[in-house]
PDB file of C-alpha atoms in Angstrom:
ATOM      1  CA  UNK A  11      -6.596 -12.603  19.715  1.00  0.00           C
ATOM      2  CA  UNK A  12      -8.574  -9.886  21.514  1.00  0.00           C
ATOM      3  CA  UNK A  13     -10.907  -8.854  18.698  1.00  0.00           C
ATOM      4  CA  UNK A  14     -11.566  -5.845  16.487  1.00  0.00           C
ATOM      5  CA  UNK A  15     -11.206  -3.403  19.409  1.00  0.00           C
ATOM      6  CA  UNK A  16      -7.849  -4.952  20.344  1.00  0.00           C
ATOM      7  CA  UNK A  17      -6.061  -3.311  23.276  1.00  0.00           C
ATOM      8  CA  UNK A  18      -2.914  -5.271  22.360  1.00  0.00           C
ATOM      9  CA  UNK A  19      -2.941  -3.851  18.830  1.00  0.00           C
ATOM     10  CA  UNK A  20      -3.470  -0.309  20.117  1.00  0.00           C
ATOM     11  CA  UNK A  21      -0.501  -0.683  22.476  1.00  0.00           C
ATOM     12  CA  UNK A  22       1.706  -2.360  19.859  1.00  0.00           C
ATOM     13  CA  UNK A  23       1.044   0.315  17.225  1.00  0.00           C
ATOM     14  CA  UNK A  24       0.662   3.269  19.583  1.00  0.00           C
ATOM     15  CA  UNK A  25      -2.758   4.147  18.156  1.00  0.00           C
ATOM     16  CA  UNK A  26      -6.206   4.811  19.689  1.00  0.00           C
ATOM     17  CA  UNK A  27      -8.296   1.833  20.741  1.00  0.00           C
ATOM     18  CA  UNK A  28     -11.452   3.345  19.214  1.00  0.00           C
ATOM     19  CA  UNK A  29     -12.481   6.262  17.055  1.00  0.00           C
ATOM     20  CA  UNK A  30     -10.398   8.274  14.620  1.00  0.00           C
ATOM     21  CA  UNK A  31      -6.951   6.822  14.103  1.00  0.00           C
ATOM     22  CA  UNK A  32      -7.921   3.328  15.285  1.00  0.00           C
ATOM     23  CA  UNK A  33      -8.389   2.057  11.718  1.00  0.00           C
ATOM     24  CA  UNK A  34     -11.829   0.665  12.529  1.00  0.00           C
ATOM     25  CA  UNK A  35     -14.622   1.948  10.268  1.00  0.00           C
ATOM     26  CA  UNK A  36     -18.359   1.450  10.041  1.00  0.00           C
ATOM     27  CA  UNK A  37     -19.360  -0.635   7.033  1.00  0.00           C
ATOM     28  CA  UNK A  38     -22.666   1.068   6.337  1.00  0.00           C
ATOM     29  CA  UNK A  39     -24.596  -2.025   7.382  1.00  0.00           C
ATOM     30  CA  UNK A  40     -26.419  -3.187  10.451  1.00  0.00           C
ATOM     31  CA  UNK A  41     -27.215  -6.890  10.625  1.00  0.00           C
ATOM     32  CA  UNK A  42     -29.985  -8.870  12.278  1.00  0.00           C
ATOM     33  CA  UNK A  43     -28.869 -12.450  12.941  1.00  0.00           C
ATOM     34  CA  UNK A  44     -30.965 -15.446  13.916  1.00  0.00           C
ATOM     35  CA  UNK A  45     -30.134 -19.039  14.804  1.00  0.00           C
ATOM     36  CA  UNK A  46     -32.734 -21.740  15.365  1.00  0.00           C
ATOM     37  CA  UNK A  47     -33.890 -25.312  14.854  1.00  0.00           C
ATOM     38  CA  UNK A  48     -35.584 -25.190  11.472  1.00  0.00           C
ATOM     39  CA  UNK A  49     -37.301 -27.818   9.335  1.00  0.00           C
ATOM     40  CA  UNK A  50     -36.459 -26.400   5.924  1.00  0.00           C
ATOM     41  CA  UNK A  51     -38.120 -27.901   2.857  1.00  0.00           C
ATOM     42  CA  UNK A  52     -34.725 -28.075   1.088  1.00  0.00           C
ATOM     43  CA  UNK A  53     -32.666 -29.395   4.014  1.00  0.00           C
ATOM     44  CA  UNK A  54     -29.797 -31.503   2.709  1.00  0.00           C
ATOM     45  CA  UNK A  55     -30.140 -30.159  -0.832  1.00  0.00           C
ATOM     46  CA  UNK A  56     -29.324 -26.457  -0.418  1.00  0.00           C
ATOM     47  CA  UNK A  57     -26.832 -25.222   2.149  1.00  0.00           C
ATOM     48  CA  UNK A  58     -26.634 -21.510   1.387  1.00  0.00           C
ATOM     49  CA  UNK A  59     -29.142 -19.048  -0.071  1.00  0.00           C
ATOM     50  CA  UNK A  60     -28.700 -15.317  -0.724  1.00  0.00           C
ATOM     51  CA  UNK A  61     -31.438 -12.852  -1.661  1.00  0.00           C
ATOM     52  CA  UNK A  62     -30.146  -9.493  -2.904  1.00  0.00           C
ATOM     53  CA  UNK A  63     -31.988  -6.220  -3.387  1.00  0.00           C
ATOM     54  CA  UNK A  64     -31.390  -2.460  -3.244  1.00  0.00           C
ATOM     55  CA  UNK A  65     -29.652  -1.528   0.006  1.00  0.00           C
ATOM     56  CA  UNK A  66     -30.407  -4.816   1.738  1.00  0.00           C
ATOM     57  CA  UNK A  67     -29.976  -8.554   1.432  1.00  0.00           C
ATOM     58  CA  UNK A  68     -30.856 -11.739   3.270  1.00  0.00           C
ATOM     59  CA  UNK A  69     -28.838 -14.927   3.816  1.00  0.00           C
ATOM     60  CA  UNK A  70     -30.065 -18.350   4.965  1.00  0.00           C
ATOM     61  CA  UNK A  71     -27.519 -21.056   5.730  1.00  0.00           C
ATOM     62  CA  UNK A  72     -27.740 -24.649   6.941  1.00  0.00           C
ATOM     63  CA  UNK A  73     -25.215 -25.141   9.776  1.00  0.00           C
ATOM     64  CA  UNK A  74     -25.996 -28.838  10.316  1.00  0.00           C
ATOM     65  CA  UNK A  75     -28.013 -31.075  12.598  1.00  0.00           C
ATOM     66  CA  UNK A  76     -31.255 -29.266  11.813  1.00  0.00           C
ATOM     67  CA  UNK A  77     -29.836 -25.875  12.846  1.00  0.00           C
ATOM     68  CA  UNK A  78     -30.033 -22.828  10.593  1.00  0.00           C
ATOM     69  CA  UNK A  79     -28.672 -19.305  10.689  1.00  0.00           C
ATOM     70  CA  UNK A  80     -30.041 -16.321   8.837  1.00  0.00           C
ATOM     71  CA  UNK A  81     -28.744 -12.788   8.408  1.00  0.00           C
ATOM     72  CA  UNK A  82     -30.608  -9.672   7.324  1.00  0.00           C
ATOM     73  CA  UNK A  83     -28.205  -6.940   6.185  1.00  0.00           C
ATOM     74  CA  UNK A  84     -29.676  -3.432   6.010  1.00  0.00           C
ATOM     75  CA  UNK A  85     -27.967  -0.239   4.858  1.00  0.00           C
ATOM     76  CA  UNK A  86     -28.491   2.032   7.859  1.00  0.00           C
ATOM     77  CA  UNK A  87     -26.453   4.564   9.836  1.00  0.00           C
ATOM     78  CA  UNK A  88     -24.438   3.420  12.835  1.00  0.00           C
ATOM     79  CA  UNK A  89     -26.464   3.241  16.029  1.00  0.00           C
ATOM     80  CA  UNK A  90     -29.773   2.605  14.275  1.00  0.00           C
ATOM     81  CA  UNK A  91     -30.694  -0.108  16.783  1.00  0.00           C
ATOM     82  CA  UNK A  92     -31.031   2.491  19.540  1.00  0.00           C
ATOM     83  CA  UNK A  93     -32.721   5.090  17.338  1.00  0.00           C
ATOM     84  CA  UNK A  94     -35.317   2.959  15.570  1.00  0.00           C
ATOM     85  CA  UNK A  95     -38.271   1.674  17.559  1.00  0.00           C
ATOM     86  CA  UNK A  96     -39.612  -1.819  16.871  1.00  0.00           C
ATOM     87  CA  UNK A  97     -42.767  -2.124  18.985  1.00  0.00           C
ATOM     88  CA  UNK A  98     -43.819  -5.366  17.249  1.00  0.00           C
ATOM     89  CA  UNK A  99     -40.417  -7.003  17.714  1.00  0.00           C
ATOM     90  CA  UNK A 100     -37.560  -7.759  15.357  1.00  0.00           C
ATOM     91  CA  UNK A 101     -39.236 -10.562  13.404  1.00  0.00           C
ATOM     92  CA  UNK A 102     -42.298  -8.545  12.392  1.00  0.00           C
ATOM     93  CA  UNK A 103     -40.120  -5.503  11.724  1.00  0.00           C
ATOM     94  CA  UNK A 104     -38.023  -7.532   9.274  1.00  0.00           C
ATOM     95  CA  UNK A 105     -41.080  -9.066   7.654  1.00  0.00           C
ATOM     96  CA  UNK A 106     -42.199  -5.529   6.858  1.00  0.00           C
ATOM     97  CA  UNK A 107     -38.737  -4.570   5.579  1.00  0.00           C
ATOM     98  CA  UNK A 108     -38.649  -7.624   3.271  1.00  0.00           C
ATOM     99  CA  UNK A 109     -42.275  -7.377   2.164  1.00  0.00           C
ATOM    100  CA  UNK A 110     -42.673  -8.806  -1.336  1.00  0.00           C
ATOM    101  CA  UNK A 111     -39.449 -10.806  -1.117  1.00  0.00           C
ATOM    102  CA  UNK A 112     -39.133 -14.606  -1.307  1.00  0.00           C
ATOM    103  CA  UNK A 113     -41.500 -16.694   0.790  1.00  0.00           C
ATOM    104  CA  UNK A 114     -38.415 -18.553   2.104  1.00  0.00           C
ATOM    105  CA  UNK A 115     -37.424 -15.378   3.985  1.00  0.00           C
ATOM    106  CA  UNK A 116     -40.842 -14.935   5.527  1.00  0.00           C
ATOM    107  CA  UNK A 117     -41.158 -18.595   6.474  1.00  0.00           C
ATOM    108  CA  UNK A 118     -37.952 -18.629   8.509  1.00  0.00           C
ATOM    109  CA  UNK A 119     -38.704 -15.215  10.055  1.00  0.00           C
ATOM    110  CA  UNK A 120     -42.168 -16.420  11.088  1.00  0.00           C
ATOM    111  CA  UNK A 121     -40.767 -19.314  13.126  1.00  0.00           C
ATOM    112  CA  UNK A 122     -37.860 -17.408  14.694  1.00  0.00           C
ATOM    113  CA  UNK A 123     -38.417 -16.417  18.327  1.00  0.00           C
ATOM    114  CA  UNK A 124     -37.448 -12.949  19.539  1.00  0.00           C
ATOM    115  CA  UNK A 125     -34.787 -14.354  21.883  1.00  0.00           C
ATOM    116  CA  UNK A 126     -33.158 -16.011  18.844  1.00  0.00           C
ATOM    117  CA  UNK A 127     -32.537 -12.679  17.089  1.00  0.00           C
ATOM    118  CA  UNK A 128     -29.715 -10.210  17.705  1.00  0.00           C
ATOM    119  CA  UNK A 129     -28.832  -6.944  15.977  1.00  0.00           C
ATOM    120  CA  UNK A 130     -25.375  -5.414  15.682  1.00  0.00           C
ATOM    121  CA  UNK A 131     -23.640  -2.812  13.573  1.00  0.00           C
ATOM    122  CA  UNK A 132     -20.867  -4.116  11.340  1.00  0.00           C
ATOM    123  CA  UNK A 133     -17.344  -2.702  11.489  1.00  0.00           C
ATOM    124  CA  UNK A 134     -14.177  -3.813   9.761  1.00  0.00           C
ATOM    125  CA  UNK A 135     -10.582  -2.723   9.188  1.00  0.00           C
ATOM    126  CA  UNK A 136      -8.420  -2.175   6.111  1.00  0.00           C
ATOM    127  CA  UNK A 137      -5.680  -4.776   5.541  1.00  0.00           C
ATOM    128  CA  UNK A 138      -2.724  -4.302   7.910  1.00  0.00           C
ATOM    129  CA  UNK A 139      -0.101  -4.536   5.199  1.00  0.00           C
ATOM    130  CA  UNK A 140       2.409  -1.904   6.347  1.00  0.00           C
ATOM    131  CA  UNK A 141       1.486  -1.996  10.028  1.00  0.00           C
ATOM    132  CA  UNK A 142       2.788  -4.290  12.726  1.00  0.00           C
ATOM    133  CA  UNK A 143       1.414  -7.772  13.256  1.00  0.00           C
ATOM    134  CA  UNK A 144       4.154  -8.658  15.707  1.00  0.00           C
ATOM    135  CA  UNK A 145       6.516  -7.033  18.168  1.00  0.00           C
ATOM    136  CA  UNK A 146       9.108  -9.050  20.009  1.00  0.00           C
ATOM    137  CA  UNK A 147       7.436 -12.225  21.201  1.00  0.00           C
ATOM    138  CA  UNK A 148       3.885 -10.856  20.779  1.00  0.00           C
ATOM    139  CA  UNK A 149       1.731 -11.498  17.701  1.00  0.00           C
ATOM    140  CA  UNK A 150      -1.763 -10.434  16.666  1.00  0.00           C
ATOM    141  CA  UNK A 151      -4.208 -12.847  15.062  1.00  0.00           C
ATOM    142  CA  UNK A 152      -7.845 -12.996  14.036  1.00  0.00           C
ATOM    143  CA  UNK A 153     -10.023  -9.879  14.187  1.00  0.00           C
ATOM    144  CA  UNK A 154      -7.361  -7.948  16.061  1.00  0.00           C
ATOM    145  CA  UNK A 155      -5.333  -7.724  12.850  1.00  0.00           C
ATOM    146  CA  UNK A 156      -7.744  -8.475   9.995  1.00  0.00           C
ATOM    147  CA  UNK A 157     -11.350  -7.885  11.066  1.00  0.00           C
ATOM    148  CA  UNK A 158     -13.643  -8.289   8.066  1.00  0.00           C
ATOM    149  CA  UNK A 159     -17.235  -8.154   6.936  1.00  0.00           C
ATOM    150  CA  UNK A 160     -19.168 -11.407   7.507  1.00  0.00           C
ATOM    151  CA  UNK A 161     -20.348 -11.742   3.887  1.00  0.00           C
ATOM    152  CA  UNK A 162     -18.091 -14.709   3.150  1.00  0.00           C
ATOM    153  CA  UNK A 163     -18.256 -16.259   6.621  1.00  0.00           C
ATOM    154  CA  UNK A 164     -14.475 -15.975   6.876  1.00  0.00           C
ATOM    155  CA  UNK A 165     -13.783 -14.089  10.117  1.00  0.00           C
ATOM    156  CA  UNK A 166     -13.433 -17.206  12.255  1.00  0.00           C
ATOM    157  CA  UNK A 167     -11.948 -19.228   9.379  1.00  0.00           C
ATOM    158  CA  UNK A 168      -9.103 -16.751   8.889  1.00  0.00           C
ATOM    159  CA  UNK A 169      -8.383 -16.787  12.635  1.00  0.00           C
ATOM    160  CA  UNK A 170      -8.096 -20.590  12.463  1.00  0.00           C
ATOM    161  CA  UNK A 171      -5.678 -20.264   9.537  1.00  0.00           C
ATOM    162  CA  UNK A 172      -3.651 -17.779  11.599  1.00  0.00           C
ATOM    163  CA  UNK A 173      -3.487 -20.262  14.462  1.00  0.00           C
ATOM    164  CA  UNK A 174      -2.456 -23.116  12.151  1.00  0.00           C
ATOM    165  CA  UNK A 175       0.362 -21.138  10.516  1.00  0.00           C
ATOM    166  CA  UNK A 176       1.480 -19.780  13.892  1.00  0.00           C
ATOM    167  CA  UNK A 177       1.591 -23.328  15.257  1.00  0.00           C
ATOM    168  CA  UNK A 178       3.605 -24.570  12.280  1.00  0.00           C
ATOM    169  CA  UNK A 179       6.163 -21.777  12.552  1.00  0.00           C
ATOM    170  CA  UNK A 180       6.610 -21.988  16.333  1.00  0.00           C
ATOM    171  CA  UNK A 181       6.810 -25.793  16.238  1.00  0.00           C
ATOM    172  CA  UNK A 182       9.806 -25.477  13.929  1.00  0.00           C
ATOM    173  CA  UNK A 183      11.705 -23.267  16.411  1.00  0.00           C
ATOM    174  CA  UNK A 184      14.539 -24.962  18.261  1.00  0.00           C
ATOM    175  CA  UNK A 185      15.312 -22.128  20.685  1.00  0.00           C
ATOM    176  CA  UNK A 186      13.672 -19.025  22.178  1.00  0.00           C
ATOM    177  CA  UNK A 187      15.989 -16.873  20.115  1.00  0.00           C
ATOM    178  CA  UNK A 188      14.102 -17.963  16.985  1.00  0.00           C
ATOM    179  CA  UNK A 189      10.644 -16.916  18.167  1.00  0.00           C
ATOM    180  CA  UNK A 190      10.710 -13.349  16.856  1.00  0.00           C
ATOM    181  CA  UNK A 191      11.826 -14.553  13.422  1.00  0.00           C
ATOM    182  CA  UNK A 192       9.143 -17.246  13.392  1.00  0.00           C
ATOM    183  CA  UNK A 193       6.483 -14.662  14.187  1.00  0.00           C
ATOM    184  CA  UNK A 194       7.715 -12.560  11.271  1.00  0.00           C
ATOM    185  CA  UNK A 195       7.474 -15.656   9.047  1.00  0.00           C
ATOM    186  CA  UNK A 196       3.889 -16.172  10.245  1.00  0.00           C
ATOM    187  CA  UNK A 197       3.040 -12.618   9.166  1.00  0.00           C
ATOM    188  CA  UNK A 198       4.698 -13.154   5.785  1.00  0.00           C
ATOM    189  CA  UNK A 199       2.682 -16.285   5.067  1.00  0.00           C
ATOM    190  CA  UNK A 200      -0.640 -14.792   6.123  1.00  0.00           C
ATOM    191  CA  UNK A 201      -0.315 -11.213   4.877  1.00  0.00           C
ATOM    192  CA  UNK A 202      -1.614 -11.330   1.301  1.00  0.00           C
ATOM    193  CA  UNK A 203      -4.230 -14.057   1.734  1.00  0.00           C
ATOM    194  CA  UNK A 204      -5.851 -12.430   4.771  1.00  0.00           C
ATOM    195  CA  UNK A 205      -5.793  -9.028   3.023  1.00  0.00           C
ATOM    196  CA  UNK A 206      -7.434 -10.555  -0.044  1.00  0.00           C
ATOM    197  CA  UNK A 207     -10.191 -12.150   2.024  1.00  0.00           C
ATOM    198  CA  UNK A 208     -10.740  -8.865   3.872  1.00  0.00           C
ATOM    199  CA  UNK A 209     -11.001  -7.034   0.575  1.00  0.00           C
ATOM    200  CA  UNK A 210     -13.312  -9.611  -0.982  1.00  0.00           C
ATOM    201  CA  UNK A 211     -15.616  -9.424   2.009  1.00  0.00           C
ATOM    202  CA  UNK A 212     -15.803  -5.628   1.794  1.00  0.00           C
ATOM    203  CA  UNK A 213     -16.085  -5.718  -2.018  1.00  0.00           C
ATOM    204  CA  UNK A 214     -19.087  -8.050  -1.751  1.00  0.00           C
ATOM    205  CA  UNK A 215     -20.907  -5.746   0.665  1.00  0.00           C
ATOM    206  CA  UNK A 216     -19.988  -2.525  -1.176  1.00  0.00           C
ATOM    207  CA  UNK A 217     -21.106  -3.678  -4.600  1.00  0.00           C
ATOM    208  CA  UNK A 218     -24.391  -4.960  -3.155  1.00  0.00           C
ATOM    209  CA  UNK A 219     -25.170  -1.745  -1.306  1.00  0.00           C
ATOM    210  CA  UNK A 220     -24.171   0.587  -4.139  1.00  0.00           C
ATOM    211  CA  UNK A 221     -24.359  -1.430  -7.353  1.00  0.00           C
ATOM    212  CA  UNK A 222     -27.380  -3.735  -7.280  1.00  0.00           C
ATOM    213  CA  UNK A 223     -31.035  -3.021  -7.835  1.00  0.00           C
ATOM    214  CA  UNK A 224     -34.134  -5.043  -8.674  1.00  0.00           C
ATOM    215  CA  UNK A 225     -33.334  -6.699 -12.051  1.00  0.00           C
ATOM    216  CA  UNK A 226     -35.025  -5.224 -15.088  1.00  0.00           C
ATOM    217  CA  UNK A 227     -37.583  -7.430 -16.786  1.00  0.00           C
ATOM    218  CA  UNK A 228     -40.206  -7.422 -19.523  1.00  0.00           C
ATOM    219  CA  UNK A 229     -43.662  -8.587 -18.521  1.00  0.00           C
ATOM    220  CA  UNK A 230     -46.134  -9.740 -21.166  1.00  0.00           C
ATOM    221  CA  UNK A 231     -49.431  -9.159 -19.395  1.00  0.00           C
ATOM    222  CA  UNK A 232     -52.059  -6.958 -21.008  1.00  0.00           C
ATOM    223  CA  UNK A 233     -49.449  -5.875 -23.498  1.00  0.00           C
ATOM    224  CA  UNK A 234     -45.768  -5.302 -22.853  1.00  0.00           C
ATOM    225  CA  UNK A 235     -44.565  -3.785 -19.575  1.00  0.00           C
ATOM    226  CA  UNK A 236     -40.990  -2.765 -18.820  1.00  0.00           C
ATOM    227  CA  UNK A 237     -40.294  -3.092 -15.102  1.00  0.00           C
ATOM    228  CA  UNK A 238     -37.337  -1.420 -13.404  1.00  0.00           C
ATOM    229  CA  UNK A 239     -35.760  -0.408 -16.699  1.00  0.00           C
ATOM    230  CA  UNK A 240     -33.305   2.021 -15.109  1.00  0.00           C
ATOM    231  CA  UNK A 241     -29.544   1.766 -15.472  1.00  0.00           C
ATOM    232  CA  UNK A 242     -28.997  -0.134 -12.211  1.00  0.00           C
ATOM    233  CA  UNK A 243     -31.827  -2.556 -13.000  1.00  0.00           C
ATOM    234  CA  UNK A 244     -30.399  -3.360 -16.432  1.00  0.00           C
ATOM    235  CA  UNK A 245     -26.881  -3.768 -15.018  1.00  0.00           C
ATOM    236  CA  UNK A 246     -28.149  -6.099 -12.300  1.00  0.00           C
ATOM    237  CA  UNK A 247     -29.912  -8.200 -14.937  1.00  0.00           C
ATOM    238  CA  UNK A 248     -26.701  -8.386 -16.986  1.00  0.00           C
ATOM    239  CA  UNK A 249     -24.696  -9.465 -13.943  1.00  0.00           C
ATOM    240  CA  UNK A 250     -27.013 -12.313 -12.969  1.00  0.00           C
ATOM    241  CA  UNK A 251     -25.301 -14.969 -15.169  1.00  0.00           C
ATOM    242  CA  UNK A 252     -21.817 -13.679 -14.281  1.00  0.00           C
ATOM    243  CA  UNK A 253     -22.109 -13.657 -10.478  1.00  0.00           C
ATOM    244  CA  UNK A 254     -22.303 -17.467 -10.105  1.00  0.00           C
ATOM    245  CA  UNK A 255     -18.976 -17.734 -11.949  1.00  0.00           C
ATOM    246  CA  UNK A 256     -17.453 -15.148  -9.621  1.00  0.00           C
ATOM    247  CA  UNK A 257     -18.813 -17.048  -6.595  1.00  0.00           C
ATOM    248  CA  UNK A 258     -17.218 -20.300  -7.834  1.00  0.00           C
ATOM    249  CA  UNK A 259     -13.830 -18.599  -8.266  1.00  0.00           C
ATOM    250  CA  UNK A 260     -14.202 -16.901  -4.911  1.00  0.00           C
ATOM    251  CA  UNK A 261     -14.987 -20.070  -2.977  1.00  0.00           C
ATOM    252  CA  UNK A 262     -12.296 -22.070  -4.797  1.00  0.00           C
ATOM    253  CA  UNK A 263      -9.816 -19.454  -3.616  1.00  0.00           C
ATOM    254  CA  UNK A 264     -11.100 -19.639  -0.041  1.00  0.00           C
ATOM    255  CA  UNK A 265     -10.965 -23.429   0.092  1.00  0.00           C
ATOM    256  CA  UNK A 266      -7.785 -24.084  -1.933  1.00  0.00           C
ATOM    257  CA  UNK A 267      -5.337 -21.720  -0.260  1.00  0.00           C
ATOM    258  CA  UNK A 268      -5.928 -22.551   3.402  1.00  0.00           C
ATOM    259  CA  UNK A 269      -2.459 -24.100   3.865  1.00  0.00           C
ATOM    260  CA  UNK A 270      -0.830 -20.712   3.173  1.00  0.00           C
ATOM    261  CA  UNK A 271       2.113 -22.351   1.438  1.00  0.00           C
ATOM    262  CA  UNK A 272       2.612 -19.431  -0.968  1.00  0.00           C
ATOM    263  CA  UNK A 273       2.277 -15.679  -0.336  1.00  0.00           C
ATOM    264  CA  UNK A 274       0.174 -15.232  -3.495  1.00  0.00           C
ATOM    265  CA  UNK A 275      -2.185 -17.577  -5.355  1.00  0.00           C
ATOM    266  CA  UNK A 276      -1.436 -16.296  -8.865  1.00  0.00           C
ATOM    267  CA  UNK A 277      -4.093 -18.437 -10.566  1.00  0.00           C
ATOM    268  CA  UNK A 278      -6.788 -17.076  -8.260  1.00  0.00           C
ATOM    269  CA  UNK A 279      -5.501 -13.509  -8.666  1.00  0.00           C
ATOM    270  CA  UNK A 280      -5.726 -13.745 -12.460  1.00  0.00           C
ATOM    271  CA  UNK A 281      -9.234 -15.196 -12.339  1.00  0.00           C
ATOM    272  CA  UNK A 282     -10.346 -12.480  -9.912  1.00  0.00           C
ATOM    273  CA  UNK A 283      -8.853  -9.775 -12.122  1.00  0.00           C
ATOM    274  CA  UNK A 284     -10.669 -11.056 -15.223  1.00  0.00           C
ATOM    275  CA  UNK A 285     -14.092 -11.840 -13.766  1.00  0.00           C
ATOM    276  CA  UNK A 286     -14.004  -9.006 -11.210  1.00  0.00           C
ATOM    277  CA  UNK A 287     -12.972  -6.631 -13.975  1.00  0.00           C
ATOM    278  CA  UNK A 288     -15.979  -7.656 -16.062  1.00  0.00           C
ATOM    279  CA  UNK A 289     -18.300  -7.105 -13.096  1.00  0.00           C
ATOM    280  CA  UNK A 290     -16.858  -3.670 -12.399  1.00  0.00           C
ATOM    281  CA  UNK A 291     -16.848  -2.730 -16.081  1.00  0.00           C
ATOM    282  CA  UNK A 292     -20.535  -3.590 -16.444  1.00  0.00           C
ATOM    283  CA  UNK A 293     -21.466  -1.979 -13.160  1.00  0.00           C
ATOM    284  CA  UNK A 294     -19.189   1.029 -13.431  1.00  0.00           C
ATOM    285  CA  UNK A 295     -22.032   3.492 -13.896  1.00  0.00           C
ATOM    286  CA  UNK A 296     -23.753   2.350 -10.715  1.00  0.00           C
ATOM    287  CA  UNK A 297     -20.722   2.266  -8.448  1.00  0.00           C
ATOM    288  CA  UNK A 298     -18.498   5.062  -9.726  1.00  0.00           C
ATOM    289  CA  UNK A 299     -20.529   7.571  -7.776  1.00  0.00           C
ATOM    290  CA  UNK A 300     -19.175   5.924  -4.648  1.00  0.00           C
ATOM    291  CA  UNK A 301     -15.822   4.943  -6.106  1.00  0.00           C
ATOM    292  CA  UNK A 302     -13.796   6.463  -3.299  1.00  0.00           C
ATOM    293  CA  UNK A 303     -15.566   4.316  -0.729  1.00  0.00           C
ATOM    294  CA  UNK A 304     -15.794   1.205  -2.901  1.00  0.00           C
ATOM    295  CA  UNK A 305     -12.150   1.454  -3.918  1.00  0.00           C
ATOM    296  CA  UNK A 306     -12.672   1.007  -7.657  1.00  0.00           C
ATOM    297  CA  UNK A 307      -9.257   0.825  -9.258  1.00  0.00           C
ATOM    298  CA  UNK A 308      -6.964  -1.570 -11.060  1.00  0.00           C
ATOM    299  CA  UNK A 309     -10.063  -3.419 -12.319  1.00  0.00           C
ATOM    300  CA  UNK A 310     -11.311  -3.884  -8.780  1.00  0.00           C
ATOM    301  CA  UNK A 311      -8.109  -5.241  -7.234  1.00  0.00           C
ATOM    302  CA  UNK A 312      -7.993  -2.380  -4.744  1.00  0.00           C
ATOM    303  CA  UNK A 313     -11.381  -3.508  -3.467  1.00  0.00           C
ATOM    304  CA  UNK A 314     -10.137  -7.072  -3.194  1.00  0.00           C
ATOM    305  CA  UNK A 315      -6.666  -6.506  -1.760  1.00  0.00           C
ATOM    306  CA  UNK A 316      -6.802  -2.929  -0.437  1.00  0.00           C
ATOM    307  CA  UNK A 317      -4.488  -0.139  -1.602  1.00  0.00           C
ATOM    308  CA  UNK A 318      -1.677  -1.261   0.680  1.00  0.00           C
ATOM    309  CA  UNK A 319      -2.365  -4.842  -0.342  1.00  0.00           C
ATOM    310  CA  UNK A 320      -1.842  -4.024  -4.023  1.00  0.00           C
ATOM    311  CA  UNK A 321       1.555  -2.517  -3.256  1.00  0.00           C
ATOM    312  CA  UNK A 322       2.497  -5.521  -1.132  1.00  0.00           C
ATOM    313  CA  UNK A 323       1.259  -7.910  -3.825  1.00  0.00           C
ATOM    314  CA  UNK A 324       3.489  -6.207  -6.389  1.00  0.00           C
ATOM    315  CA  UNK A 325       6.447  -6.328  -3.996  1.00  0.00           C
ATOM    316  CA  UNK A 326       5.848 -10.029  -3.328  1.00  0.00           C
ATOM    317  CA  UNK A 327       5.564 -10.713  -7.059  1.00  0.00           C
ATOM    318  CA  UNK A 328       8.920  -9.016  -7.629  1.00  0.00           C
ATOM    319  CA  UNK A 329      10.473 -11.111  -4.856  1.00  0.00           C
ATOM    320  CA  UNK A 330       8.970 -14.226  -6.459  1.00  0.00           C
ATOM    321  CA  UNK A 331      10.440 -13.598  -9.901  1.00  0.00           C
ATOM    322  CA  UNK A 332      13.781 -11.964  -9.000  1.00  0.00           C
TER     323      UNK A 332
END
């Protein structure tokens, strides 16, 4: 459990710790994160708010006991923190970046102190489907084996699931000779679910950065005005009623499968394929330009499970039915 830049993983797989060949890649996003005591007007009623726009988005979440976290995701090159000067501080810089956005964003930024804000570039890894999770009596867990984007808040959650499954498997061992087999069983139970969550996290960030724009709208003031009536704006408008359905399916999957009793949640996979396919079909024109990076294929399943994950999913399905 030594994180995304795992020395144990590098040794186990005989691969570089960093750089080319390490499997770690920059997501295209830098994130500013803040945590503070905050007297929100909707405390107790709304726990999670997301504001999405072209190349950037903002998240506000209630973490309990009057504490709030917010995240500002910006599409910028790696290392932008060192290259971009912010003489007025991070809060005022972000207020400029999100000028014209919801007053909720500006209210929480206004009351956030500079020492409550941190910036970091976001990196993740592809699912480790055909690569080692274990060797002998050593096992990887958490970010060392399935580092993911923070969009779904699942990095720590998936590490906890790893620990739970690992505990269950090792508790069932009656001798040291069984440990290696129990570690393999741990990998088998966690493989597809963790890969799916990794893929969903990356899918969420990729489609936001490449697929969304300001929604198109018709304004009836001094005649008729068509605002943002480009392809991406129209697509974003069309997706607005569909995204809440996708979010419900997504969070049901995250919350229902935590016991890792089955390698594949077929009901969730079918729902993802249908709703995710609709989203990709509608947004195809906006994301196909970056299809290689987004991983558009099999109605979006490659984005959700990863290329290796798709192959493993098929193999697991065959094992299930044969």
